[in-house]
Amino acid sequence: MLEIAFTDEREVYTIILSGIITAKTAHLFEEALEKGGLSCKKQVVLDCGQLTTLSSKGIGLLMAYLPYYEDHRISLTLRQLCPKINAVLVMLGMDRYLNLQVRSTSSLS
């Protein structure tokens, strides 16, 4: 199950992700990425503090939306990533295109 919430601050549009992104929930993630791109903000943050799984489908969606975000000069940040998801994204070279911020080990309780 994937739950998504949004916050719209002055210069930052935040997408709060909770749960798992799999093939079954990817359409919700895609809608959120699209909404972020249409937000007219120059910075979109994916708050991944409660995200436990990011499947290959979810990674594919991130890759698919990167050109749109880059063309519109929108910065995309993944915040509070769990170390496992971060390791996969770094292994795939996504850290060259995305700002990846790992959650601190003190918040892993």
XYZ file of N, CA and C in Angstrom:
327
model
N 0.835 -1.172 0.000
C 0.000 0.000 0.000
C 0.885 1.241 0.000
N 0.452 2.260 -0.714
C 1.174 3.521 -0.795
C 0.233 4.652 -0.434
N 0.665 5.469 0.500
C -0.083 6.673 0.856
C 0.761 7.871 0.464
N 0.088 8.879 -0.092
C 0.791 10.068 -0.559
C 0.074 11.301 -0.032
N 0.860 12.237 0.475
C 0.339 13.528 0.915
C 1.212 14.609 0.274
N 0.693 15.809 0.232
C 1.401 16.910 -0.409
C 1.429 18.123 0.511
N 2.524 18.855 0.477
C 2.578 20.169 1.112
C 3.121 21.144 0.083
N 2.532 22.304 0.047
C 2.892 23.323 -0.931
C 3.343 24.566 -0.171
N 4.649 24.720 -0.067
C 5.207 25.880 0.617
C 5.649 26.893 -0.429
N 6.180 27.997 0.012
C 6.538 29.086 -0.902
C 7.301 28.628 -2.129
N 8.430 28.007 -1.906
C 9.283 27.654 -3.034
C 9.480 26.157 -3.204
N 8.869 25.377 -2.322
C 9.089 23.927 -2.334
C 7.749 23.196 -2.337
N 7.642 22.234 -3.236
C 6.481 21.354 -3.273
C 6.955 20.003 -2.749
N 6.367 19.547 -1.648
C 6.810 18.301 -1.029
C 5.781 17.204 -1.240
N 6.265 16.053 -1.676
C 5.447 14.859 -1.847
C 5.871 13.888 -0.755
N 4.966 13.585 0.151
C 5.273 12.725 1.290
C 4.812 11.311 0.961
N 5.763 10.392 0.907
C 5.495 9.005 0.521
C 5.553 8.103 1.744
N 4.557 7.246 1.873
C 4.511 6.315 3.000
C 4.070 4.947 2.496
N 4.874 3.922 2.783
C 4.514 2.569 2.364
C 5.469 2.023 1.332
N 4.902 1.410 0.291
C 5.720 0.744 -0.721
C 5.313 1.180 -2.125
N 6.314 1.326 -2.983
C 6.059 1.597 -4.397
C 6.395 0.321 -5.148
N 5.357 -0.315 -5.670
C 5.487 -1.547 -6.444
C 4.756 -1.342 -7.770
N 4.695 -2.386 -8.574
C 3.957 -2.297 -9.834
C 2.490 -1.945 -9.584
N 1.934 -2.436 -8.470
C 0.523 -2.161 -8.158
C 0.274 -0.719 -7.739
N 1.248 -0.093 -7.105
C 1.052 1.270 -6.600
C 1.765 2.321 -7.447
N 2.455 1.888 -8.495
C 3.252 2.810 -9.308
C 2.412 3.911 -9.938
N 1.165 3.617 -10.294
C 0.327 4.653 -10.911
C 0.103 5.827 -9.959
N 0.015 5.558 -8.659
C -0.135 6.630 -7.672
C 1.140 7.470 -7.599
N 2.277 6.802 -7.639
C 3.561 7.493 -7.621
C 3.712 8.346 -8.879
N 3.312 7.805 -10.014
C 3.397 8.558 -11.267
C 2.526 9.809 -11.210
N 1.315 9.680 -10.679
C 0.434 10.843 -10.539
C 1.068 11.899 -9.638
N 1.732 11.455 -8.577
C 2.391 12.388 -7.661
C 3.551 13.105 -8.353
N 4.357 12.375 -9.125
C 5.456 12.999 -9.858
C 4.934 14.010 -10.870
N 3.839 13.672 -11.528
C 3.243 14.595 -12.493
C 2.731 15.849 -11.787
N 2.052 15.654 -10.675
C 1.534 16.784 -9.899
C 2.676 17.684 -9.436
N 3.774 17.085 -9.005
C 4.944 17.865 -8.607
C 5.499 18.677 -9.762
N 5.556 18.071 -10.928
C 6.057 18.770 -12.106
C 5.176 19.921 -12.539
N 3.883 19.807 -12.279
C 2.931 20.854 -12.654
C 2.721 21.883 -11.551
N 3.443 21.759 -10.463
C 3.219 22.615 -9.289
C 3.716 24.046 -9.463
N 4.464 24.309 -10.510
C 5.051 25.633 -10.761
C 6.098 26.005 -9.718
N 6.642 25.031 -9.030
C 7.718 25.263 -8.063
C 9.036 24.866 -8.718
N 10.103 25.472 -8.279
C 11.419 25.141 -8.819
C 12.108 24.042 -8.025
N 11.489 23.645 -6.911
C 12.052 22.541 -6.135
C 10.931 21.607 -5.703
N 11.091 20.336 -6.020
C 10.166 19.290 -5.590
C 10.960 18.330 -4.711
N 10.404 18.057 -3.525
C 11.050 17.157 -2.576
C 10.175 15.931 -2.396
N 10.761 14.761 -2.553
C 10.078 13.516 -2.214
C 10.523 13.155 -0.802
N 9.617 13.258 0.144
C 9.925 12.892 1.527
C 9.720 11.388 1.650
N 10.820 10.663 1.739
C 10.797 9.195 1.742
C 10.977 8.614 3.138
N 10.747 9.405 4.165
C 10.966 8.966 5.536
C 10.155 7.749 5.941
N 8.987 7.568 5.329
C 8.136 6.421 5.643
C 8.034 5.441 4.476
N 8.892 5.620 3.475
C 8.907 4.723 2.318
C 9.797 3.526 2.635
N 9.245 2.323 2.498
C 10.015 1.123 2.836
C 10.499 0.353 1.616
N 9.824 0.518 0.477
C 10.189 -0.216 -0.735
C 10.041 0.681 -1.951
N 11.045 0.663 -2.812
C 10.988 1.350 -4.097
C 11.378 0.322 -5.150
N 10.385 -0.182 -5.871
C 10.626 -1.246 -6.849
C 11.271 -0.694 -8.112
N 11.638 -1.597 -9.000
C 12.219 -1.186 -10.275
C 11.237 -0.333 -11.072
N 9.953 -0.585 -10.923
C 8.940 0.235 -11.597
C 9.005 1.676 -11.086
N 9.149 1.840 -9.780
C 9.270 3.175 -9.201
C 10.536 3.880 -9.654
N 11.638 3.138 -9.709
C 12.895 3.714 -10.187
C 12.752 4.118 -11.649
N 12.077 3.284 -12.432
C 11.827 3.602 -13.833
C 11.019 4.877 -13.997
N 10.043 5.081 -13.125
C 9.252 6.314 -13.184
C 10.103 7.532 -12.849
N 10.965 7.404 -11.852
C 11.880 8.511 -11.538
C 12.714 8.864 -12.766
N 13.255 7.839 -13.421
C 14.080 8.061 -14.604
C 13.265 8.673 -15.743
N 12.024 8.246 -15.884
C 11.173 8.760 -16.952
C 10.823 10.230 -16.749
N 10.676 10.656 -15.501
C 10.299 12.042 -15.220
C 11.497 12.984 -15.140
N 12.704 12.463 -15.034
C 13.888 13.320 -14.944
C 14.003 14.316 -16.100
N 13.845 13.904 -17.357
C 13.963 14.882 -18.446
C 12.946 16.021 -18.336
N 11.722 15.700 -17.944
C 10.702 16.743 -17.784
C 11.129 17.740 -16.715
N 11.553 17.222 -15.571
C 11.985 18.095 -14.480
C 13.193 18.936 -14.914
N 14.149 18.318 -15.594
C 15.331 19.052 -16.053
C 14.955 20.114 -17.081
N 14.094 19.773 -18.035
C 13.673 20.736 -19.060
C 12.975 21.946 -18.452
N 12.282 21.742 -17.347
C 11.552 22.830 -16.685
C 12.333 23.416 -15.510
N 13.605 23.031 -15.422
C 14.513 23.534 -14.382
C 13.948 23.350 -12.969
N 13.438 22.163 -12.746
C 12.896 21.802 -11.434
C 13.898 20.873 -10.756
N 14.307 21.248 -9.561
C 15.217 20.423 -8.770
C 14.407 19.330 -8.070
N 14.872 18.096 -8.155
C 14.185 16.973 -7.516
C 15.093 16.376 -6.443
N 14.598 16.374 -5.208
C 15.351 15.867 -4.064
C 14.594 14.722 -3.422
N 15.292 13.649 -3.119
C 14.722 12.540 -2.348
C 15.299 12.648 -0.947
N 14.440 12.954 0.010
C 14.867 13.220 1.384
C 14.479 12.066 2.295
N 15.290 11.825 3.307
C 15.020 10.802 4.322
C 14.970 9.387 3.735
N 15.814 9.129 2.748
C 15.876 7.787 2.155
C 16.426 6.781 3.157
N 15.855 5.581 3.155
C 16.458 4.530 3.973
C 17.755 4.108 3.277
N 18.741 3.658 4.017
C 20.043 3.315 3.431
C 19.969 2.297 2.291
N 19.067 1.322 2.381
C 18.971 0.295 1.325
C 18.535 0.901 -0.005
N 17.494 1.752 0.036
C 17.018 2.384 -1.199
C 18.097 3.308 -1.748
N 18.743 4.067 -0.873
C 19.816 4.955 -1.301
C 20.931 4.165 -1.986
N 21.319 3.030 -1.410
C 22.398 2.218 -1.979
C 22.056 1.767 -3.396
N 20.815 1.368 -3.614
C 20.399 0.934 -4.954
C 20.455 2.104 -5.929
N 19.941 3.260 -5.519
C 19.943 4.425 -6.405
C 21.366 4.871 -6.736
N 22.255 4.824 -5.765
C 23.658 5.181 -6.009
C 24.302 4.160 -6.947
N 24.019 2.886 -6.733
C 24.568 1.835 -7.589
C 24.134 2.040 -9.047
N 22.930 2.557 -9.240
C 22.417 2.809 -10.585
C 22.887 4.148 -11.154
N 23.629 4.906 -10.363
C 24.128 6.197 -10.828
C 23.127 7.331 -10.738
N 22.030 7.104 -10.038
C 20.984 8.132 -9.942
C 21.433 9.348 -9.129
N 22.469 9.177 -8.324
C 22.967 10.301 -7.531
C 23.585 11.387 -8.416
N 23.845 11.078 -9.678
C 24.335 12.089 -10.616
C 23.221 13.018 -11.076
N 21.981 12.577 -10.950
C 20.846 13.335 -11.463
C 19.890 13.816 -10.382
N 19.939 13.171 -9.234
C 19.022 13.485 -8.136
C 19.818 13.850 -6.895
N 19.247 14.720 -6.094
C 19.827 15.014 -4.793
C 19.279 13.969 -3.826
N 20.140 13.073 -3.361
C 19.734 11.989 -2.463
C 20.185 12.312 -1.044
N 19.249 12.300 -0.116
C 19.559 12.577 1.285
C 19.104 11.387 2.123
N 20.061 10.718 2.740
C 19.782 9.520 3.536
C 19.318 9.931 4.923
N 18.329 9.187 5.449
C 17.886 9.477 6.819
C 18.990 9.095 7.786
N 19.075 9.841 8.847
C 20.126 9.576 9.831
C 19.827 8.268 10.553
N 20.878 7.607 10.994
C 20.699 6.319 11.670
C 19.957 6.475 12.989
N 19.982 7.654 13.585
C 19.253 7.861 14.841
C 17.745 7.883 14.629
N 17.300 8.105 13.369
C 15.859 8.114 13.104
C 15.361 6.776 12.575
N 16.184 5.745 12.643
C 15.802 4.431 12.126
C 15.113 3.557 13.159
N 14.720 4.097 14.268
C 14.136 3.283 15.342
C 12.891 2.560 14.977
